[in-house]
Structure formats: C-alpha cells, structure tokens
Amino acid sequence: MRDIVYPPVVGLAKTAFKVLDLKFQMSGTEHIPRSGGAVIALNHISYVDFVIGGFGAQPSKRLVRFMAKEVLFRNRYSGPLMRGMHHIPVDRGAGAGSYREAIRYLGEGEIVGVFPEATISRSFELKEFKSGAVRMAAEAGVPVIPMILWGTQRMLTKDHPKDFSRHQRVSITVGEPMSVSQEDDAVKATEALRTTMAGMLDRTIRAYHEQPAGAWWLPASYGGGAPTPAEAERLDAEELRARAAKRKK
C-alpha cells in the first residue's frame, strides 16, 4: 500500500511528543510483527488513542490502519488525513462494508487497529467488547494482539477539559498474540480477549507512576474519582438520548 501522507504525519506526531516531553513507558512492543497481517485490539479511554496506539507499533516499523467513525472521514480537516493514511471508515448503520475492507487489508498484510469497546470508556475500565476484532482475525487467518493504553485520558477525553501540558506520562502495554480460528466460538474468544486485556490494564495501572486518591482520571475501583462502570453506562445512555433529540430537531 502506497503511503504518502502517513509517514509525514508520524513525523509530526513524534515532534509533538518531543515538544510536550511525553514520557512513554512501553512494554511488549516486540509482540507486534514486523511483517504480515494482524489485528491490534486496544482499550479506548481518550480521543488521542489513535495517535498513541499507532506509536506503539513504531518499534516494529509498522503503520496501523484504524477502524474509525465514518464522520471523521467527512470532516473537512480530518477527512483528507484519514483517507490519506488509509484508515477504514465505519458506518454503524452499514458495518458489513467496513468489515470486508478490514479483511482485505489484513489479507494484504496490513495491521488493522480496532477498539472492541467501540466508544470511549468514561470509567476508564473496560466496557463490554464487540466481537468484530476476533471475527475478522479468524476469517483473515491472522493473530489478535492486545494493547493497553494508559495516561491518554489525562490529555483529552469525554467530560473533561483538554490538558496538553508538558511532561505527562503515557503507558503502552502490548500482550502476546492470540490465535483464533473460524472454528472457535467468537463470543468465547472475545471474552478471553477481554479477560486478557483486563489483566493487562490492571498491571499497567498499578505500574503507573502515581495513583492519587480521588483523581478524576483514576477508576473508582482503584480509589479514583472516575464514574463507576454503572454510572458511566448511565452517562452514555444520556448522551445517546441527547444526540437522538438533537437529530430530531
């Protein structure tokens, strides 16, 4: 796949990381293959997860093609970049086309990035997973590689002001590739993926340089001030109702 836009964008991102003096704690990046197709499954806690998740594949010199909301491809600013980097638009009303495109990319040896939670987790813990990542990996005959991001929520996430102050810390944890096949039960395989990523998230949080009691960016189960998963689910439902009402108007 010919890349004209992606390499310069990576260069700009790396420059921004240096200007911000971001402190990265990265582990397991050797699990990302230097060639061949793979699905990277990431947790979703921030609007910058695409950028940071893609950076996690840089030690293997790979470019990740993320599946992202179709609206980003229609935006006058982000659209040309998303298309130029060969990301995959996802129309939730007609997801079959996006799924087939991802399968094609995997067959061509590309790495496809997927957020199984579909939306940002307000609790910063894992939401329920959709099975698409496992199903496409099984159909394409490629591994699923779990990746956990932490610290990105402190920069830009839902319900909180952005904070791109310098010297922030970000953790990227990559797990061992998981093999799946079309003979596997997709629901059970997805549950296994979520269990694996939950353990990785726990270890990543506990290894993070700080866990201040009551901090808004720390999960409630770790003594933080983030909404509990139940509270986050309620807030998500309220957001969906507000969007629906806005569309009616």
Short mmCIF file of C-alpha atoms in Angstrom, two decimals:
data_model
loop_
_atom_site.label_atom_id
_atom_site.label_comp_id
_atom_site.label_asym_id
_atom_site.label_seq_id
_atom_site.Cartn_x
_atom_site.Cartn_y
_atom_site.Cartn_z
CA MET A 1 0.00 0.00 0.00
CA ARG A 2 1.49 3.30 -1.06
CA ASP A 3 1.85 5.78 1.81
CA ILE A 4 2.44 9.44 1.06
CA VAL A 5 0.51 11.03 3.93
CA TYR A 6 1.12 8.62 6.83
CA PRO A 7 4.94 8.93 7.23
CA PRO A 8 4.90 12.76 7.48
CA VAL A 9 2.04 12.56 10.00
CA VAL A 10 4.08 10.11 12.08
CA GLY A 11 6.99 12.51 11.93
CA LEU A 12 4.82 15.42 13.08
CA ALA A 13 3.42 13.32 15.92
CA LYS A 14 6.90 12.37 17.11
CA THR A 15 7.92 16.02 17.01
CA ALA A 16 4.86 16.94 19.08
CA PHE A 17 5.75 14.22 21.60
CA LYS A 18 9.23 15.75 21.96
CA VAL A 19 7.86 19.28 22.34
CA LEU A 20 5.43 18.05 25.01
CA ASP A 21 8.21 15.94 26.53
CA LEU A 22 5.86 12.99 26.84
CA LYS A 23 7.29 10.21 29.00
CA PHE A 24 6.49 6.82 27.48
CA GLN A 25 6.54 3.56 29.39
CA MET A 26 6.36 0.89 26.70
CA SER A 27 6.47 -2.87 27.14
CA GLY A 28 5.80 -5.86 24.91
CA THR A 29 6.12 -3.95 21.64
CA GLU A 30 8.21 -6.82 20.28
CA HIS A 31 4.95 -8.78 20.01
CA ILE A 32 3.88 -6.65 17.05
CA PRO A 33 5.10 -8.46 13.92
CA ARG A 34 7.44 -6.67 11.53
CA SER A 35 5.57 -8.12 8.58
CA GLY A 36 2.24 -9.76 7.84
CA GLY A 37 -1.31 -9.03 8.85
CA ALA A 38 -2.58 -8.71 12.42
CA VAL A 39 -5.45 -7.14 14.35
CA ILE A 40 -4.48 -4.89 17.25
CA ALA A 41 -7.25 -4.64 19.86
CA LEU A 42 -6.98 -1.53 22.04
CA ASN A 43 -8.82 -0.18 25.05
CA HIS A 44 -10.43 3.22 24.48
CA ILE A 45 -10.10 5.98 27.07
CA SER A 46 -9.22 9.07 25.05
CA TYR A 47 -9.65 10.91 21.77
CA VAL A 48 -5.89 10.61 21.18
CA ASP A 49 -5.80 6.81 21.43
CA PHE A 50 -5.43 6.55 17.65
CA VAL A 51 -2.21 8.55 17.75
CA ILE A 52 -0.71 6.88 20.82
CA GLY A 53 -1.82 3.40 19.74
CA GLY A 54 -0.19 3.89 16.37
CA PHE A 55 3.01 4.99 18.11
CA GLY A 56 3.04 1.65 19.94
CA ALA A 57 3.64 -0.08 16.59
CA GLN A 58 6.57 2.14 15.64
CA PRO A 59 9.28 -0.06 17.26
CA SER A 60 8.26 -2.72 14.72
CA LYS A 61 8.18 -0.07 11.98
CA ARG A 62 4.51 -0.76 11.24
CA LEU A 63 1.69 1.59 10.26
CA VAL A 64 -1.67 0.79 11.80
CA ARG A 65 -4.88 1.19 9.77
CA PHE A 66 -7.52 2.11 12.33
CA MET A 67 -11.23 1.47 12.01
CA ALA A 68 -12.84 4.79 12.90
CA LYS A 69 -16.19 6.58 12.79
CA GLU A 70 -17.24 7.49 9.29
CA VAL A 71 -17.94 11.09 10.36
CA LEU A 72 -14.18 11.67 10.74
CA PHE A 73 -13.77 10.94 7.04
CA ARG A 74 -16.38 13.54 6.10
CA ASN A 75 -14.82 16.31 8.18
CA ARG A 76 -13.07 18.96 6.06
CA TYR A 77 -9.95 18.83 8.23
CA SER A 78 -9.62 15.24 9.42
CA GLY A 79 -11.14 13.65 6.31
CA PRO A 80 -8.16 14.08 3.94
CA LEU A 81 -5.78 12.82 6.62
CA MET A 82 -7.89 9.78 7.50
CA ARG A 83 -8.23 8.82 3.85
CA GLY A 84 -4.57 9.58 3.11
CA MET A 85 -3.47 7.27 5.94
CA HIS A 86 -5.76 4.54 4.59
CA HIS A 87 -7.78 4.20 7.77
CA ILE A 88 -11.12 2.39 7.48
CA PRO A 89 -14.40 4.31 7.86
CA VAL A 90 -17.05 2.57 9.96
CA ASP A 91 -20.70 3.32 9.28
CA ARG A 92 -22.55 1.74 12.19
CA GLY A 93 -25.69 1.55 10.09
CA ALA A 94 -23.92 -0.45 7.39
CA GLY A 95 -20.92 -2.11 9.00
CA ALA A 96 -20.58 -5.02 6.55
CA GLY A 97 -18.64 -2.90 4.06
CA SER A 98 -16.15 -1.76 6.71
CA TYR A 99 -15.71 -5.35 7.88
CA ARG A 100 -14.96 -6.57 4.35
CA GLU A 101 -12.49 -3.72 3.82
CA ALA A 102 -10.66 -4.67 7.01
CA ILE A 103 -10.48 -8.29 5.84
CA ARG A 104 -8.98 -7.10 2.55
CA TYR A 105 -6.36 -5.04 4.37
CA LEU A 106 -5.43 -7.99 6.58
CA GLY A 107 -5.12 -10.22 3.54
CA GLU A 108 -2.68 -7.70 2.06
CA GLY A 109 -0.50 -7.96 5.17
CA GLU A 110 -1.65 -4.78 6.90
CA ILE A 111 -2.17 -4.23 10.62
CA VAL A 112 -5.71 -3.14 11.47
CA GLY A 113 -6.43 -1.34 14.74
CA VAL A 114 -9.77 -1.98 16.43
CA PHE A 115 -11.37 -0.63 19.60
CA PRO A 116 -13.62 -3.53 20.71
CA GLU A 117 -15.47 -1.25 23.16
CA ALA A 118 -16.49 0.91 20.16
CA THR A 119 -16.68 4.09 22.28
CA ILE A 120 -14.61 5.81 24.96
CA SER A 121 -14.99 4.35 28.45
CA ARG A 122 -15.91 7.06 30.93
CA SER A 123 -14.99 4.75 33.83
CA PHE A 124 -11.57 4.09 32.25
CA GLU A 125 -12.20 0.40 32.87
CA LEU A 126 -13.09 -2.00 30.08
CA LYS A 127 -16.63 -1.89 28.72
CA GLU A 128 -18.25 -4.88 27.06
CA PHE A 129 -16.47 -5.95 23.87
CA LYS A 130 -17.95 -6.38 20.43
CA SER A 131 -16.80 -9.50 18.59
CA GLY A 132 -15.67 -7.86 15.33
CA ALA A 133 -11.94 -7.90 16.13
CA VAL A 134 -11.94 -11.62 16.83
CA ARG A 135 -14.16 -12.49 13.88
CA MET A 136 -12.11 -10.59 11.33
CA ALA A 137 -8.85 -12.03 12.66
CA ALA A 138 -10.28 -15.55 12.44
CA GLU A 139 -11.56 -15.02 8.89
CA ALA A 140 -8.29 -13.49 7.70
CA GLY A 141 -6.17 -16.09 9.49
CA VAL A 142 -4.15 -13.53 11.46
CA PRO A 143 -3.48 -13.10 15.21
CA VAL A 144 -5.14 -10.66 17.59
CA ILE A 145 -2.65 -8.56 19.53
CA PRO A 146 -3.99 -6.90 22.71
CA MET A 147 -2.76 -3.40 23.51
CA ILE A 148 -3.47 -1.32 26.62
CA LEU A 149 -3.08 2.45 26.75
CA TRP A 150 -2.96 4.41 29.99
CA GLY A 151 -2.49 8.10 30.74
CA THR A 152 -4.04 9.28 27.48
CA GLN A 153 -7.28 10.08 29.31
CA ARG A 154 -5.44 12.84 31.16
CA MET A 155 -4.85 14.61 27.84
CA LEU A 156 -8.21 14.55 26.06
CA THR A 157 -11.30 12.56 26.96
CA LYS A 158 -15.04 12.93 27.49
CA ASP A 159 -16.43 15.33 30.11
CA HIS A 160 -13.06 16.90 30.94
CA PRO A 161 -11.05 19.83 29.56
CA LYS A 162 -8.06 19.04 27.39
CA ASP A 163 -4.66 19.10 29.00
CA PHE A 164 -1.60 19.02 26.77
CA SER A 165 0.77 20.30 29.41
CA ARG A 166 4.35 19.06 29.22
CA HIS A 167 6.00 16.10 30.97
CA GLN A 168 2.92 13.87 31.09
CA ARG A 169 3.35 10.09 31.28
CA VAL A 170 1.76 7.56 28.98
CA SER A 171 1.93 3.76 29.22
CA ILE A 172 1.65 1.38 26.27
CA THR A 173 1.45 -2.33 27.10
CA VAL A 174 1.36 -4.91 24.31
CA GLY A 175 0.40 -8.50 25.01
CA GLU A 176 1.32 -11.73 23.29
CA PRO A 177 -0.51 -12.51 20.02
CA MET A 178 -3.67 -14.58 20.45
CA SER A 179 -4.50 -17.18 17.80
CA VAL A 180 -8.12 -17.51 16.71
CA SER A 181 -9.76 -19.58 14.02
CA GLN A 182 -13.16 -19.78 12.38
CA GLU A 183 -13.78 -22.98 14.34
CA ASP A 184 -13.61 -21.01 17.60
CA ASP A 185 -16.71 -19.62 19.26
CA ALA A 186 -16.44 -15.87 18.57
CA VAL A 187 -18.25 -14.95 21.78
CA LYS A 188 -15.97 -17.07 23.96
CA ALA A 189 -12.87 -15.87 22.11
CA THR A 190 -13.97 -12.28 22.65
CA GLU A 191 -14.49 -12.96 26.35
CA ALA A 192 -10.98 -14.43 26.52
CA LEU A 193 -9.58 -11.33 24.81
CA ARG A 194 -11.38 -9.06 27.26
CA THR A 195 -10.15 -11.09 30.24
CA THR A 196 -6.58 -10.87 28.96
CA MET A 197 -6.83 -7.12 28.41
CA ALA A 198 -8.44 -6.59 31.83
CA GLY A 199 -5.42 -8.24 33.45
CA MET A 200 -3.08 -6.12 31.34
CA LEU A 201 -4.97 -2.95 32.27
CA ASP A 202 -4.74 -3.79 35.97
CA ARG A 203 -0.99 -4.36 35.77
CA THR A 204 -0.49 -1.18 33.74
CA ILE A 205 -2.46 0.96 36.19
CA ARG A 206 -0.60 -0.48 39.18
CA ALA A 207 2.76 0.14 37.49
CA TYR A 208 1.86 3.75 36.63
CA HIS A 209 3.97 6.31 38.46
CA GLU A 210 1.08 7.72 40.50
CA GLN A 211 -2.38 6.74 41.75
CA PRO A 212 -3.63 9.75 43.74
CA ALA A 213 -6.79 9.06 45.74
CA GLY A 214 -9.82 10.77 44.24
CA ALA A 215 -8.11 11.71 40.95
CA TRP A 216 -10.74 12.13 38.24
CA TRP A 217 -8.68 10.07 35.78
CA LEU A 218 -8.30 7.06 38.07
CA PRO A 219 -11.02 4.34 38.11
CA ALA A 220 -13.30 4.24 41.14
CA SER A 221 -12.18 0.67 41.86
CA TYR A 222 -8.64 2.00 42.39
CA GLY A 223 -9.76 4.77 44.73
CA GLY A 224 -10.14 7.35 41.99
CA GLY A 225 -12.93 9.79 41.20
CA ALA A 226 -13.95 8.41 37.80
CA PRO A 227 -17.53 7.18 37.38
CA THR A 228 -18.14 3.55 38.21
CA PRO A 229 -18.92 1.33 35.19
CA ALA A 230 -22.63 1.52 36.10
CA GLU A 231 -22.52 5.31 36.37
CA ALA A 232 -20.60 5.52 33.11
CA GLU A 233 -23.23 3.38 31.39
CA ARG A 234 -25.92 5.79 32.62
CA LEU A 235 -23.98 8.78 31.28
CA ASP A 236 -23.52 7.02 27.93
CA ALA A 237 -27.28 6.41 27.71
CA GLU A 238 -27.98 10.07 28.49
CA GLU A 239 -25.54 11.12 25.78
CA LEU A 240 -27.25 8.88 23.22
CA ARG A 241 -30.68 10.26 24.13
CA ALA A 242 -29.40 13.83 23.79
CA ARG A 243 -27.94 13.04 20.36
CA ALA A 244 -31.20 11.46 19.22
CA ALA A 245 -33.16 14.51 20.39
CA LYS A 246 -30.76 16.81 18.56
CA ARG A 247 -31.17 14.82 15.33
CA LYS A 248 -34.96 15.11 15.59
CA LYS A 249 -34.69 18.89 15.85
#
